[in-house]
C-alpha atoms as a PDB file:
ATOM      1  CA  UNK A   1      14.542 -33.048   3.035  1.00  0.00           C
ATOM      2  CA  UNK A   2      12.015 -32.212   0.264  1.00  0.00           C
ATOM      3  CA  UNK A   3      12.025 -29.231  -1.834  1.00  0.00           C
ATOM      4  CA  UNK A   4       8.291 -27.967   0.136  1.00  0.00           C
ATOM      5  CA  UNK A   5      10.447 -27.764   3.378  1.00  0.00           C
ATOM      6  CA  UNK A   6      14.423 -27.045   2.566  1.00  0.00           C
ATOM      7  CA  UNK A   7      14.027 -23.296   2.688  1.00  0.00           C
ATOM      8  CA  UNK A   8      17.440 -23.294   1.261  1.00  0.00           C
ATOM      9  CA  UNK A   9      16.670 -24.746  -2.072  1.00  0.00           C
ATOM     10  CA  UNK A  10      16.291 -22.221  -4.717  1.00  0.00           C
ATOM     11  CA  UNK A  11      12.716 -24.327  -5.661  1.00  0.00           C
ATOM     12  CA  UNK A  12      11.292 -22.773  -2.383  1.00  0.00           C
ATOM     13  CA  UNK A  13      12.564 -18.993  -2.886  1.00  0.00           C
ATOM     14  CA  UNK A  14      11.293 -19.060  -6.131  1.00  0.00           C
ATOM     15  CA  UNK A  15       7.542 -20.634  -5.553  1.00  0.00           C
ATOM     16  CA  UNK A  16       7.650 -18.263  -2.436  1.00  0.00           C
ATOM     17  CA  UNK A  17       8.405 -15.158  -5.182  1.00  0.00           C
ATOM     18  CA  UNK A  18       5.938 -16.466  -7.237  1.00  0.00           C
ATOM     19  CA  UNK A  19       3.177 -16.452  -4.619  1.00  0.00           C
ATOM     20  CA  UNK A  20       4.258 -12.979  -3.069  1.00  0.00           C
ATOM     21  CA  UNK A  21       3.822 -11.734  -6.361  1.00  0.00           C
ATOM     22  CA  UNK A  22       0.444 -13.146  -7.115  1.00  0.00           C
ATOM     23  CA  UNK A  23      -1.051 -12.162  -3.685  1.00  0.00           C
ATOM     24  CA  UNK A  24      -0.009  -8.544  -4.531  1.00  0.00           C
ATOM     25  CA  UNK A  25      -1.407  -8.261  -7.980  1.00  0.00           C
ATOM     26  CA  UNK A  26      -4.874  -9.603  -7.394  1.00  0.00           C
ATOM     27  CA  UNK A  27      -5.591  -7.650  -4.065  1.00  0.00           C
ATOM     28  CA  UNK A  28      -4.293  -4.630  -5.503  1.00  0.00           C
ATOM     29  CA  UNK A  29      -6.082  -4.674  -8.847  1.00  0.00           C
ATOM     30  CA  UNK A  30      -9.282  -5.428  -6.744  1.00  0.00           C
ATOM     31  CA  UNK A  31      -9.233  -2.369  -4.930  1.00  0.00           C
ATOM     32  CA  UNK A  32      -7.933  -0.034  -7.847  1.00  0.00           C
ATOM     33  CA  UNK A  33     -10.540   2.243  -8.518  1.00  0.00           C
ATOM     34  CA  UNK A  34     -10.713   2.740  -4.304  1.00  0.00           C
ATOM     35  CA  UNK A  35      -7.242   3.532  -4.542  1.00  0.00           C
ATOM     36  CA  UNK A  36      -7.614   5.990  -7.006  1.00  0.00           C
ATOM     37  CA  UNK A  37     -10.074   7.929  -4.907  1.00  0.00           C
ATOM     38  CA  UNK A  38      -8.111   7.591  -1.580  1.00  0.00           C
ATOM     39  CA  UNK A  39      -5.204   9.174  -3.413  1.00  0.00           C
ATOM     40  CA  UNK A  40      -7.173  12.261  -5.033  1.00  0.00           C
ATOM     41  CA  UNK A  41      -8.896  13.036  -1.262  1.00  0.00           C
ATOM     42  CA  UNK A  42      -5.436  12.515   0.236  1.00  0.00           C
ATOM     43  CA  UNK A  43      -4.038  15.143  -2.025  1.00  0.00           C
ATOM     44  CA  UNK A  44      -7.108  16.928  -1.606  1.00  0.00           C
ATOM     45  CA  UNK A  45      -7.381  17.149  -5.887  1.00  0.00           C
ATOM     46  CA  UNK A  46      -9.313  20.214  -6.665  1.00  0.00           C
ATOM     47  CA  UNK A  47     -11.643  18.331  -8.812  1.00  0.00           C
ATOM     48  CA  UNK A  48     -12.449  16.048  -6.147  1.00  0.00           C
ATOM     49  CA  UNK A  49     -12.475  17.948  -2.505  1.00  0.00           C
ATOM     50  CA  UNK A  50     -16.181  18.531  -2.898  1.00  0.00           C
ATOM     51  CA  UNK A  51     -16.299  14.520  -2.307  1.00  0.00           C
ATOM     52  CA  UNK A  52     -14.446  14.751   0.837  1.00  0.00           C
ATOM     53  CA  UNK A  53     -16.075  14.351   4.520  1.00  0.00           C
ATOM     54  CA  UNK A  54     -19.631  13.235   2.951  1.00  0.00           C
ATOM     55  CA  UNK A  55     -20.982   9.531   3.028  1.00  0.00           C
ATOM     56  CA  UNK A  56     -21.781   9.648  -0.323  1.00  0.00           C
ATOM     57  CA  UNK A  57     -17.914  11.147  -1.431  1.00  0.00           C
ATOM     58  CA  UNK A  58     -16.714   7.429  -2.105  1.00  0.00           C
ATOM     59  CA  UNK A  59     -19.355   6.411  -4.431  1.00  0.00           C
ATOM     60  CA  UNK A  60     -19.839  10.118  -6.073  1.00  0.00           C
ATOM     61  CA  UNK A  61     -16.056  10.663  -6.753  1.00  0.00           C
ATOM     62  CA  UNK A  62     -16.093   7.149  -8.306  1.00  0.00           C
ATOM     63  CA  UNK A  63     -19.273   8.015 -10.812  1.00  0.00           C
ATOM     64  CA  UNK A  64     -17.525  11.114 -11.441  1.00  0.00           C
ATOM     65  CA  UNK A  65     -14.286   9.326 -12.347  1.00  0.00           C
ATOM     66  CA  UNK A  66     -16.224   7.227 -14.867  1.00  0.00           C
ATOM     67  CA  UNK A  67     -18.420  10.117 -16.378  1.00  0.00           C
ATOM     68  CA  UNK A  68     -15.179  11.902 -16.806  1.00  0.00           C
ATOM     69  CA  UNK A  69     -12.819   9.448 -18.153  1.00  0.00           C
ATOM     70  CA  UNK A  70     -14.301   6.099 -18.805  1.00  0.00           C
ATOM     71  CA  UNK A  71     -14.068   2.857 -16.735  1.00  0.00           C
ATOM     72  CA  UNK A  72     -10.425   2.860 -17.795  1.00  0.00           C
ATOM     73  CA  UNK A  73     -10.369   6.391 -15.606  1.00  0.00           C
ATOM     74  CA  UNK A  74     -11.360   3.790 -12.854  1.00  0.00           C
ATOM     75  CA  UNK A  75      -7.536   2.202 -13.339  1.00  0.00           C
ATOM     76  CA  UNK A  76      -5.424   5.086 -14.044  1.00  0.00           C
ATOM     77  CA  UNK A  77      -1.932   4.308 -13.242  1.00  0.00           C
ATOM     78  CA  UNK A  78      -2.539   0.485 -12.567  1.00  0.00           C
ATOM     79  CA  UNK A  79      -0.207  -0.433 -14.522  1.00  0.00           C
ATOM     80  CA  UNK A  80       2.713   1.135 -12.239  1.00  0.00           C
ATOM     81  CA  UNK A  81       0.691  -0.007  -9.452  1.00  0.00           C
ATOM     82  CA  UNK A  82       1.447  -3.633 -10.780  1.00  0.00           C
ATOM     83  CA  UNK A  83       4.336  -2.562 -11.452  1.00  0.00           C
ATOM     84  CA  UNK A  84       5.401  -2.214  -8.044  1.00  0.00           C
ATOM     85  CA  UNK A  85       2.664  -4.246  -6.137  1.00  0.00           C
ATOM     86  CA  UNK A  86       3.793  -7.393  -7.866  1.00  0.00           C
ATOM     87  CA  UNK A  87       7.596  -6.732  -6.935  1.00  0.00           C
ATOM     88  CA  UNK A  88       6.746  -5.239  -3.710  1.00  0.00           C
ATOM     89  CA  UNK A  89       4.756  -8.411  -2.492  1.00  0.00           C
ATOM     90  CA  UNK A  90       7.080 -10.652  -3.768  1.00  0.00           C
ATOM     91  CA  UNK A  91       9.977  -9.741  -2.254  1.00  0.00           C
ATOM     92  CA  UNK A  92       7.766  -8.659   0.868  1.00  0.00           C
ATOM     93  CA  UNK A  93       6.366 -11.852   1.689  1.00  0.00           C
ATOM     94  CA  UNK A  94       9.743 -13.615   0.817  1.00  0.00           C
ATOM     95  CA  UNK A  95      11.738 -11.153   3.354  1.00  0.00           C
ATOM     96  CA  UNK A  96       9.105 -12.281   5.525  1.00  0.00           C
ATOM     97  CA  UNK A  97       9.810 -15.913   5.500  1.00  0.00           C
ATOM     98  CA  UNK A  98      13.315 -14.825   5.557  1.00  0.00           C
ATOM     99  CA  UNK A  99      13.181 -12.854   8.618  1.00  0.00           C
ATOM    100  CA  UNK A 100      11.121 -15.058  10.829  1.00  0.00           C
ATOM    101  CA  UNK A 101      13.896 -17.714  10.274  1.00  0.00           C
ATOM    102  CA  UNK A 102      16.422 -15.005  11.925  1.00  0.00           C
ATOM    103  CA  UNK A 103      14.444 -13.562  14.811  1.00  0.00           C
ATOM    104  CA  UNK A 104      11.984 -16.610  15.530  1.00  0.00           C
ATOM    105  CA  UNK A 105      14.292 -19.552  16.052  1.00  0.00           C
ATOM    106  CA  UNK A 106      11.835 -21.404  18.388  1.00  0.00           C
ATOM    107  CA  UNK A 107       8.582 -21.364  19.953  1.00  0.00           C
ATOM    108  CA  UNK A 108       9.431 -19.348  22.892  1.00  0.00           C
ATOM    109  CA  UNK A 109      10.604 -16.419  20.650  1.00  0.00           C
ATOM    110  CA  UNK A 110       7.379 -16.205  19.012  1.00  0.00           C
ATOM    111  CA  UNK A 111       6.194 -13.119  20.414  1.00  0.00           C
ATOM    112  CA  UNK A 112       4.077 -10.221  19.658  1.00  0.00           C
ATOM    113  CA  UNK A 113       7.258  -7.924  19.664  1.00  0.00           C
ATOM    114  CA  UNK A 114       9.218 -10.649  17.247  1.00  0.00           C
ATOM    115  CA  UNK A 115       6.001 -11.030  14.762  1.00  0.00           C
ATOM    116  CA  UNK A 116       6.023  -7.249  14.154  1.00  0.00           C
ATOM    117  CA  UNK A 117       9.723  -6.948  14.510  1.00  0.00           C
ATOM    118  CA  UNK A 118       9.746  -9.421  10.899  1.00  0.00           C
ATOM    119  CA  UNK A 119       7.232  -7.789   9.272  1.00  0.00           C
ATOM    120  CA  UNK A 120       8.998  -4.305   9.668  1.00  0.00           C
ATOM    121  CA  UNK A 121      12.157  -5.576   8.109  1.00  0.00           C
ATOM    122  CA  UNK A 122       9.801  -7.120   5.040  1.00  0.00           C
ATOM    123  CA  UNK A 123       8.141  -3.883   4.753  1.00  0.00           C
ATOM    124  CA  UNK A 124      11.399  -2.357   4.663  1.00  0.00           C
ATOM    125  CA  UNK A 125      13.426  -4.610   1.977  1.00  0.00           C
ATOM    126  CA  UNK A 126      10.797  -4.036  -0.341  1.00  0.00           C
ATOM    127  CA  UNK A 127      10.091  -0.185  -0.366  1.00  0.00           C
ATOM    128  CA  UNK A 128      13.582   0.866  -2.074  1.00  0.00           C
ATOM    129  CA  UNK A 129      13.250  -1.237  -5.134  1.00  0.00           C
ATOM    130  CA  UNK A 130       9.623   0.209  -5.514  1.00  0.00           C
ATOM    131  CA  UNK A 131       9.195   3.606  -4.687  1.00  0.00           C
ATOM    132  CA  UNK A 132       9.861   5.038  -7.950  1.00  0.00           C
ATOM    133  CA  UNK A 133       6.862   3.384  -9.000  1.00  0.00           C
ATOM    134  CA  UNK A 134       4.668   4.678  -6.192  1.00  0.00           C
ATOM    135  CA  UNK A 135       5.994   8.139  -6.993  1.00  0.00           C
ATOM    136  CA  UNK A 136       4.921   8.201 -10.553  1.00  0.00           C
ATOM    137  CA  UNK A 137       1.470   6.321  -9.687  1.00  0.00           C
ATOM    138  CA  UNK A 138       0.316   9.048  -7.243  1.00  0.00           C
ATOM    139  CA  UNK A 139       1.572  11.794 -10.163  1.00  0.00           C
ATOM    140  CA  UNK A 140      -0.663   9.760 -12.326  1.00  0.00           C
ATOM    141  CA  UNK A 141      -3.841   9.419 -10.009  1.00  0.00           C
ATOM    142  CA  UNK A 142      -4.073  13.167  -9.053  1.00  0.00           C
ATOM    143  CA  UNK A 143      -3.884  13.868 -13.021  1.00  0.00           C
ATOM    144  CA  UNK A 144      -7.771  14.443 -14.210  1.00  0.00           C
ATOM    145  CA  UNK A 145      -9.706  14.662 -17.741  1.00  0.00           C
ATOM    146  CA  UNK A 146      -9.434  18.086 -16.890  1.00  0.00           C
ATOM    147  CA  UNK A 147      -5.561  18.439 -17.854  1.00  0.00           C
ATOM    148  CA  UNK A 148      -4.554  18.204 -21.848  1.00  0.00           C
ATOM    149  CA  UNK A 149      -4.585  14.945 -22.907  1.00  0.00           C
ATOM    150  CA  UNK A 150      -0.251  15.536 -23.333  1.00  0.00           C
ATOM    151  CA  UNK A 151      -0.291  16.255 -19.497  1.00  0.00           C
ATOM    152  CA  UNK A 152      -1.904  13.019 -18.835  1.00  0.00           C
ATOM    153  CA  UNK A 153       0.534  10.452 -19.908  1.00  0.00           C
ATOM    154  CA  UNK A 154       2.939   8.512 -17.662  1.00  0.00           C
ATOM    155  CA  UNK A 155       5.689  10.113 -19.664  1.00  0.00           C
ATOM    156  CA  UNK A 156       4.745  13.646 -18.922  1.00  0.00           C
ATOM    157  CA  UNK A 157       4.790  12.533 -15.058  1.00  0.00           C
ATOM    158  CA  UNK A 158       8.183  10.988 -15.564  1.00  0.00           C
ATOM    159  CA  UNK A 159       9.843  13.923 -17.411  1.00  0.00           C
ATOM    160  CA  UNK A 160       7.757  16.299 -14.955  1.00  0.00           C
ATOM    161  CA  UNK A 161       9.132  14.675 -11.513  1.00  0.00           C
ATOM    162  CA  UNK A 162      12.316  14.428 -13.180  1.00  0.00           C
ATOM    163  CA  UNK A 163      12.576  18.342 -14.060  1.00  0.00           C
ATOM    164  CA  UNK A 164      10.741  19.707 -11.276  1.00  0.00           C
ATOM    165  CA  UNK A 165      12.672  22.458  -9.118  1.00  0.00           C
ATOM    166  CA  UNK A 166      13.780  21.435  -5.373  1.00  0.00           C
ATOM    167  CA  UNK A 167      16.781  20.994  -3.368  1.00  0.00           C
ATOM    168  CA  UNK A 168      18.104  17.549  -3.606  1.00  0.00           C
ATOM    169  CA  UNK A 169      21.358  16.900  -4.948  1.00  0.00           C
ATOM    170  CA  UNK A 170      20.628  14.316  -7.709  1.00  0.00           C
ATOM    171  CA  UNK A 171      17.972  14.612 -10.068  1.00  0.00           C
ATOM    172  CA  UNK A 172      16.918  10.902 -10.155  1.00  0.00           C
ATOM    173  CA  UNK A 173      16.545  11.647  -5.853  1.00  0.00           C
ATOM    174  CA  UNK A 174      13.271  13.098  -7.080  1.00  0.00           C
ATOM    175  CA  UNK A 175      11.568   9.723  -7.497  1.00  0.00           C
ATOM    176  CA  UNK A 176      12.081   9.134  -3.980  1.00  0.00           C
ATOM    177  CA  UNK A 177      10.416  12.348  -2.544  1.00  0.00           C
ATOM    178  CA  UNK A 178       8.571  11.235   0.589  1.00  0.00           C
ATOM    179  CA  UNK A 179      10.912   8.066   1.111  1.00  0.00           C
ATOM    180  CA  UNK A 180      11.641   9.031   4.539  1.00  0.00           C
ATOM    181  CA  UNK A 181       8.336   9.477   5.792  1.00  0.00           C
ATOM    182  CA  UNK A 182       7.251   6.058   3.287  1.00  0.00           C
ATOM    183  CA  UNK A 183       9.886   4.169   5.515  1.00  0.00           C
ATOM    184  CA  UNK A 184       8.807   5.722   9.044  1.00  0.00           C
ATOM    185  CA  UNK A 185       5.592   4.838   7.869  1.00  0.00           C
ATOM    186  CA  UNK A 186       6.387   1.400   6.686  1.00  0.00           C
ATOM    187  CA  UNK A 187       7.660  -0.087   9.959  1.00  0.00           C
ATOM    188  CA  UNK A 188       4.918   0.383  12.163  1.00  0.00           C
ATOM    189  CA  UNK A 189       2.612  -0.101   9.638  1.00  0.00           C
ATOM    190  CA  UNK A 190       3.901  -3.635   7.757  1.00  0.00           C
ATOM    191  CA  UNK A 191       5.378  -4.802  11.577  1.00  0.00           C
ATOM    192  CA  UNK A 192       1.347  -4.583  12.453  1.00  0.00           C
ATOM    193  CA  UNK A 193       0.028  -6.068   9.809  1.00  0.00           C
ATOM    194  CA  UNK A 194       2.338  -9.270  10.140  1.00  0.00           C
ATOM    195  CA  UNK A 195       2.078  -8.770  14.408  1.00  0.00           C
ATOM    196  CA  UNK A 196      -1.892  -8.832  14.081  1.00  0.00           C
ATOM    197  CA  UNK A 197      -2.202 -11.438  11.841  1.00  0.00           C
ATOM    198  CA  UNK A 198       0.244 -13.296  13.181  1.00  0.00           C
ATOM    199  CA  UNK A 199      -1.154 -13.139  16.384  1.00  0.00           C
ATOM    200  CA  UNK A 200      -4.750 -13.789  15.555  1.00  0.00           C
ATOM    201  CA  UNK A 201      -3.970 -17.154  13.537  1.00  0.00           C
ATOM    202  CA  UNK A 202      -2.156 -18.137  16.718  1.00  0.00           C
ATOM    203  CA  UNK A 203      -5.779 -17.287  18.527  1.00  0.00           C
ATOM    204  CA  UNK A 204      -7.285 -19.002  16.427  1.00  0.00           C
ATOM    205  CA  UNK A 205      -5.608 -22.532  16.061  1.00  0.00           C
ATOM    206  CA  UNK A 206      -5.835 -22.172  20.236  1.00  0.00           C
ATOM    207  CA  UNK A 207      -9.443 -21.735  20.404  1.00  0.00           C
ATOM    208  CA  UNK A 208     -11.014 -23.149  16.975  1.00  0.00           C
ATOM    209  CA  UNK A 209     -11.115 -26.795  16.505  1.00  0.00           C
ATOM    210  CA  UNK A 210      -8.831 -28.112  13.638  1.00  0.00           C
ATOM    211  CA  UNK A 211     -11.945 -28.980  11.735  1.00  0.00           C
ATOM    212  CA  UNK A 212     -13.372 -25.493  11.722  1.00  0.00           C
ATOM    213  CA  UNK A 213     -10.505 -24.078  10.809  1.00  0.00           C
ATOM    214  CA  UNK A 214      -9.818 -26.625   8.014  1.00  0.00           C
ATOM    215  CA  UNK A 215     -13.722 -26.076   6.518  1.00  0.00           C
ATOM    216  CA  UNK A 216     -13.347 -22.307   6.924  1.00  0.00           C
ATOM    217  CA  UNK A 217      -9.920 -21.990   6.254  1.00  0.00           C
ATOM    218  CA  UNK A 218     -10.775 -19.588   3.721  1.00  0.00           C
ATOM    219  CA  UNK A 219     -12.848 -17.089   5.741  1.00  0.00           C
ATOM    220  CA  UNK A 220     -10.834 -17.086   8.625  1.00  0.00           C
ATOM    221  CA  UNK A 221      -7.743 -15.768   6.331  1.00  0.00           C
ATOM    222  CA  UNK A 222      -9.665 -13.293   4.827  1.00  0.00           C
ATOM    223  CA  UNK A 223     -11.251 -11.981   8.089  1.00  0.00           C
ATOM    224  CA  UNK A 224      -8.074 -11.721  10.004  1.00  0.00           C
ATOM    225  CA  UNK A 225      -6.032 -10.050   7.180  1.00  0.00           C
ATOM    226  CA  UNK A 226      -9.121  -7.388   6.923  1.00  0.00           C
ATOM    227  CA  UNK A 227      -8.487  -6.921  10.907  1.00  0.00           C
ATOM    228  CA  UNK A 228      -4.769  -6.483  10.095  1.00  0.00           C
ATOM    229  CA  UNK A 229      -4.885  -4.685   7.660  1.00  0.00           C
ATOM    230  CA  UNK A 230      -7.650  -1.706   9.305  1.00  0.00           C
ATOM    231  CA  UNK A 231      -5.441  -2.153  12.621  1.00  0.00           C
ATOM    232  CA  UNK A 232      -2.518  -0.909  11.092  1.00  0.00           C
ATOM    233  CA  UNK A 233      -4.471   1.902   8.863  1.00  0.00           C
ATOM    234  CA  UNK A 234      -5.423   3.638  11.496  1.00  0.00           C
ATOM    235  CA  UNK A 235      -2.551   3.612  13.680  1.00  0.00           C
ATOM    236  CA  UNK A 236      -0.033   5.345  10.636  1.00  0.00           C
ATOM    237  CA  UNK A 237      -2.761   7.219   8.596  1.00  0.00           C
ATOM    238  CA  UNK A 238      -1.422  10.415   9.083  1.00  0.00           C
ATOM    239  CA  UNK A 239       2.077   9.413   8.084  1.00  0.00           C
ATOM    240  CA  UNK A 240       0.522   8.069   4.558  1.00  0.00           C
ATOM    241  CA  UNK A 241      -1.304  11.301   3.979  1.00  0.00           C
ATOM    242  CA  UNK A 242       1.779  13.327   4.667  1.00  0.00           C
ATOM    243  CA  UNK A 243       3.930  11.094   2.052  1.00  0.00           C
ATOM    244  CA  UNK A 244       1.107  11.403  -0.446  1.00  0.00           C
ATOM    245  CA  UNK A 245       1.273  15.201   0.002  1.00  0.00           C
ATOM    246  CA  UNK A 246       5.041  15.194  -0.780  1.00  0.00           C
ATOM    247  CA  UNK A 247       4.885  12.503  -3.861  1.00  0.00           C
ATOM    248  CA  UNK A 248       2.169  14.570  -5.483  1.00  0.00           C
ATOM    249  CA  UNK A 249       4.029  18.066  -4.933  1.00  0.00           C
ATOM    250  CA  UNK A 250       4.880  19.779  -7.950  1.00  0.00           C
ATOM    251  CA  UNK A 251       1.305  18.840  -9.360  1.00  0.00           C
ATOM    252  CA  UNK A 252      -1.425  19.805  -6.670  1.00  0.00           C
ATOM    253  CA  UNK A 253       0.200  22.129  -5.210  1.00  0.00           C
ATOM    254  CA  UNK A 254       3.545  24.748  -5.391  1.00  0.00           C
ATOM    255  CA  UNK A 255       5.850  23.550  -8.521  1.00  0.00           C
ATOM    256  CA  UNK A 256       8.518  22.336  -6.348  1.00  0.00           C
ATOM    257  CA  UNK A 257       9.484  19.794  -3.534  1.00  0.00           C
ATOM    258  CA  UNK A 258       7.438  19.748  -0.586  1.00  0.00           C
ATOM    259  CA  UNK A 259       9.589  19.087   2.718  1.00  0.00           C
ATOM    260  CA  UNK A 260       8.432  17.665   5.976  1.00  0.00           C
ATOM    261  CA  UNK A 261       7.816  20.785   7.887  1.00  0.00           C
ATOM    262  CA  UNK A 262       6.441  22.557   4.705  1.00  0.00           C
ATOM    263  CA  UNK A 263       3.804  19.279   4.465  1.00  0.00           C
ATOM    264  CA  UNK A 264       2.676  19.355   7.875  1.00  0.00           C
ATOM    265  CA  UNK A 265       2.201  22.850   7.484  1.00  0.00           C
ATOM    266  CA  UNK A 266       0.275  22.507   4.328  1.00  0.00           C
ATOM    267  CA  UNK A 267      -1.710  20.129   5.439  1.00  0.00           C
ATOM    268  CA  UNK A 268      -2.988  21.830   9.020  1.00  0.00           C
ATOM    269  CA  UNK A 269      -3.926  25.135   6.984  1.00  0.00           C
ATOM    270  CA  UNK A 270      -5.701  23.239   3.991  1.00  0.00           C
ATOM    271  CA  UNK A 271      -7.856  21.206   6.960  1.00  0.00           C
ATOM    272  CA  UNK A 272      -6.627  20.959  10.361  1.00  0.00           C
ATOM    273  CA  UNK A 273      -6.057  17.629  12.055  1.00  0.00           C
ATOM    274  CA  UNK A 274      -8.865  16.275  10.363  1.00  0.00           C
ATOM    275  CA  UNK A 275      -6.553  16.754   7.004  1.00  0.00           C
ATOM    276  CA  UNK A 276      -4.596  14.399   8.707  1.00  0.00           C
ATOM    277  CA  UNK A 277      -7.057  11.875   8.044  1.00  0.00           C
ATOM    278  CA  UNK A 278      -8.563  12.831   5.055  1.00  0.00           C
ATOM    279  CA  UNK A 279      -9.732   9.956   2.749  1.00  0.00           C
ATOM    280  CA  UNK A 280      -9.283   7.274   5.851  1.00  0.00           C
ATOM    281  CA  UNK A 281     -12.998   6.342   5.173  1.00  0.00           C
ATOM    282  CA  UNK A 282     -11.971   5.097   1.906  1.00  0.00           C
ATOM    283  CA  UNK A 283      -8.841   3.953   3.063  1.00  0.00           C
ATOM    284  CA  UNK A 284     -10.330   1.497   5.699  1.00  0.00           C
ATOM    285  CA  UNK A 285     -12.635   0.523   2.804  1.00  0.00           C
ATOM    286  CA  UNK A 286     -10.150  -0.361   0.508  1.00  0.00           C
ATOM    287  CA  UNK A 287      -6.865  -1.693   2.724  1.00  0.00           C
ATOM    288  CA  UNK A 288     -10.001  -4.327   4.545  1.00  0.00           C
ATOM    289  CA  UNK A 289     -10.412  -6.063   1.905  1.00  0.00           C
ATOM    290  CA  UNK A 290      -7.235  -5.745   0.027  1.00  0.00           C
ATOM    291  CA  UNK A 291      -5.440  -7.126   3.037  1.00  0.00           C
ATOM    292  CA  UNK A 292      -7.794  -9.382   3.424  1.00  0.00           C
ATOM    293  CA  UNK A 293      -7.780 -10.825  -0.254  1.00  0.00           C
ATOM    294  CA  UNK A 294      -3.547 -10.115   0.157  1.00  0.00           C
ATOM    295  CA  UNK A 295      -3.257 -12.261   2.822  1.00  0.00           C
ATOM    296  CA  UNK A 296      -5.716 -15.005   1.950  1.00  0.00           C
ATOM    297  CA  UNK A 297      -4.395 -15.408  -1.876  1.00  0.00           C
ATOM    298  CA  UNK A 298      -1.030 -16.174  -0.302  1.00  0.00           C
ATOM    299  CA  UNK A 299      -2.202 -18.735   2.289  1.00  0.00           C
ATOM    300  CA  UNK A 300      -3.314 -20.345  -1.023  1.00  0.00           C
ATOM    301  CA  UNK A 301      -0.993 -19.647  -3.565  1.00  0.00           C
ATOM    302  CA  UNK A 302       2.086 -21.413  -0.851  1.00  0.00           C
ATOM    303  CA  UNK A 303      -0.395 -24.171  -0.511  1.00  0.00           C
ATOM    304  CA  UNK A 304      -0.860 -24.606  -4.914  1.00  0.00           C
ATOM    305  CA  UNK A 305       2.672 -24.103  -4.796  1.00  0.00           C
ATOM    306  CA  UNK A 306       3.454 -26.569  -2.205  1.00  0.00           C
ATOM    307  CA  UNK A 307       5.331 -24.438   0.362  1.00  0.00           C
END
């Protein structure tokens, strides 16, 4: 059996890391300075909530980013978002491959409930051995050119999460604030993603000639990873503004660990349900085409890689 097919040769787990990893980096450094702006809505950033609910928010928080702070003020904190996207899509897409070897044995166990069954437990393999990172990027992204320059360092939101007041046992727990929502989140949201696109390329090799999918190969990746990926946006929104609410607490707002009742409770007096969904107009306009480009840059880096 050759090394392209015997998913039990170390060859294959490796060139499968290696395109993970790759997918994650480009899509997310794509969509960085979108990022940046969904987080400072989310956490409704007092510099920023002006922005918030208008059509022109997206494009006048970015200019204000960049009269601010620079272009580089565009990517602040990018480099713990590769950090963790890189690591995060590796072993994501691996756990992935690994998982639909467990629960999809055969054709007739291909189903919708199987697809997004796999793509939970990826979502979930991954999120433990990168949430630190997340924590520490969010600190970073709500942190303006308004703050002294010595308040504005990755550092400072290390030691600051690290010192911060709240009731968890262990002191390192406090790069995890917001896990439990993150991983309530994560299973709907990843299963989805996988289930959709899973589901559509299925679709698609039923109804599209092999010659049309062959010349727009391509396309059809990116477009069906852009419907995943808005799909599953919308459906756990409210779950990623409530984790974003806890990760940034102890910065935006009271200078100490937010809980789950205390976030919900924040969150409905700062804007009512529709604080639920702050920022998912940026959202959808980043995850589209970062799940699309996600997606499609691993179709291609398995086929460069010969997996």
């Amino acid at each position: 059996m050759s090394a392209k097919h015997d998913q039990s040769s170390a060859s294959y787990w490796v060139r499968s890391i290696i395109a993970g990893g790759f997918a994650g980096g480009v899509a997310k450094t794509t969509v960085a300075p979108l990022d940046r702006v969904k987080i400072l809505f989310q956490t409704h950033n007092q510099d920023y909530i002006r922005f918030i609910g208008s059509w022109r928010g997206i494009p006048g928080a970015l200019k204000e980013i960049f009269r601010n702070e620079g272009f580089f003020g565009l990517y602040r904190g990018h480099s713990l978002t590769l950090a963790r996207a890189v690591p995060h899509a590796a072993i994501g897409y691996t756990a992935y491959e690994a998982s639909r070897r467990l629960v999809i044995r055969s054709p007739e166990h291909d189903t919708a409930l199987r697809r997004m069954i796999t793509g939970s437990m990826a979502g979930a393999a991954a999120l433990p051995v990168t949430y630190p990172f997340e924590v520490i990027r969010v600190r970073m992204a709500v942190q303006t050119r308004l703050l002294p320059a010595e308040q504005r360092t990755v550092w400072f939101a290390i030691h600051s999460i690290y010192t911060e007041k709240s009731a968890l046992p262990l002191r390192f727990l406090h790069f995890y604030r917001g896990f439990a929502v993150s991983l309530l989140g994560t299973i709907p949201y990843r299963g989805g993603i996988f289930m959709v696109w899973e589901t559509l390329k299925s679709q698609s090799r039923q109804r599209l000639s092999e010659e049309f999918r062959e010349r727009n190969r391509h396309r059809l990746n990116l477009a069906i990873g852009g419907i995943a990926g808005a799909t599953s946006q919308i459906a756990t929104y409210p779950l990623e503004v409530i984790r974003r609410y806890q990760q940034a607490s102890g910065r935006t707002h009271a200078q100490h660990f937010m809980g789950f009742k205390e976030t919900i409770l924040m969150i409905w007096r700062t804007g009512g349900w529709r604080g639920f969904y702050a920022g998912l107009g940026v959202g959808l306009i980043k995850q589209v085409p970062m799940h699309s480009i996600s997606l499609a840059a691993w179709q291609a880096a398995k086929t460069v890689l010969n997996i």
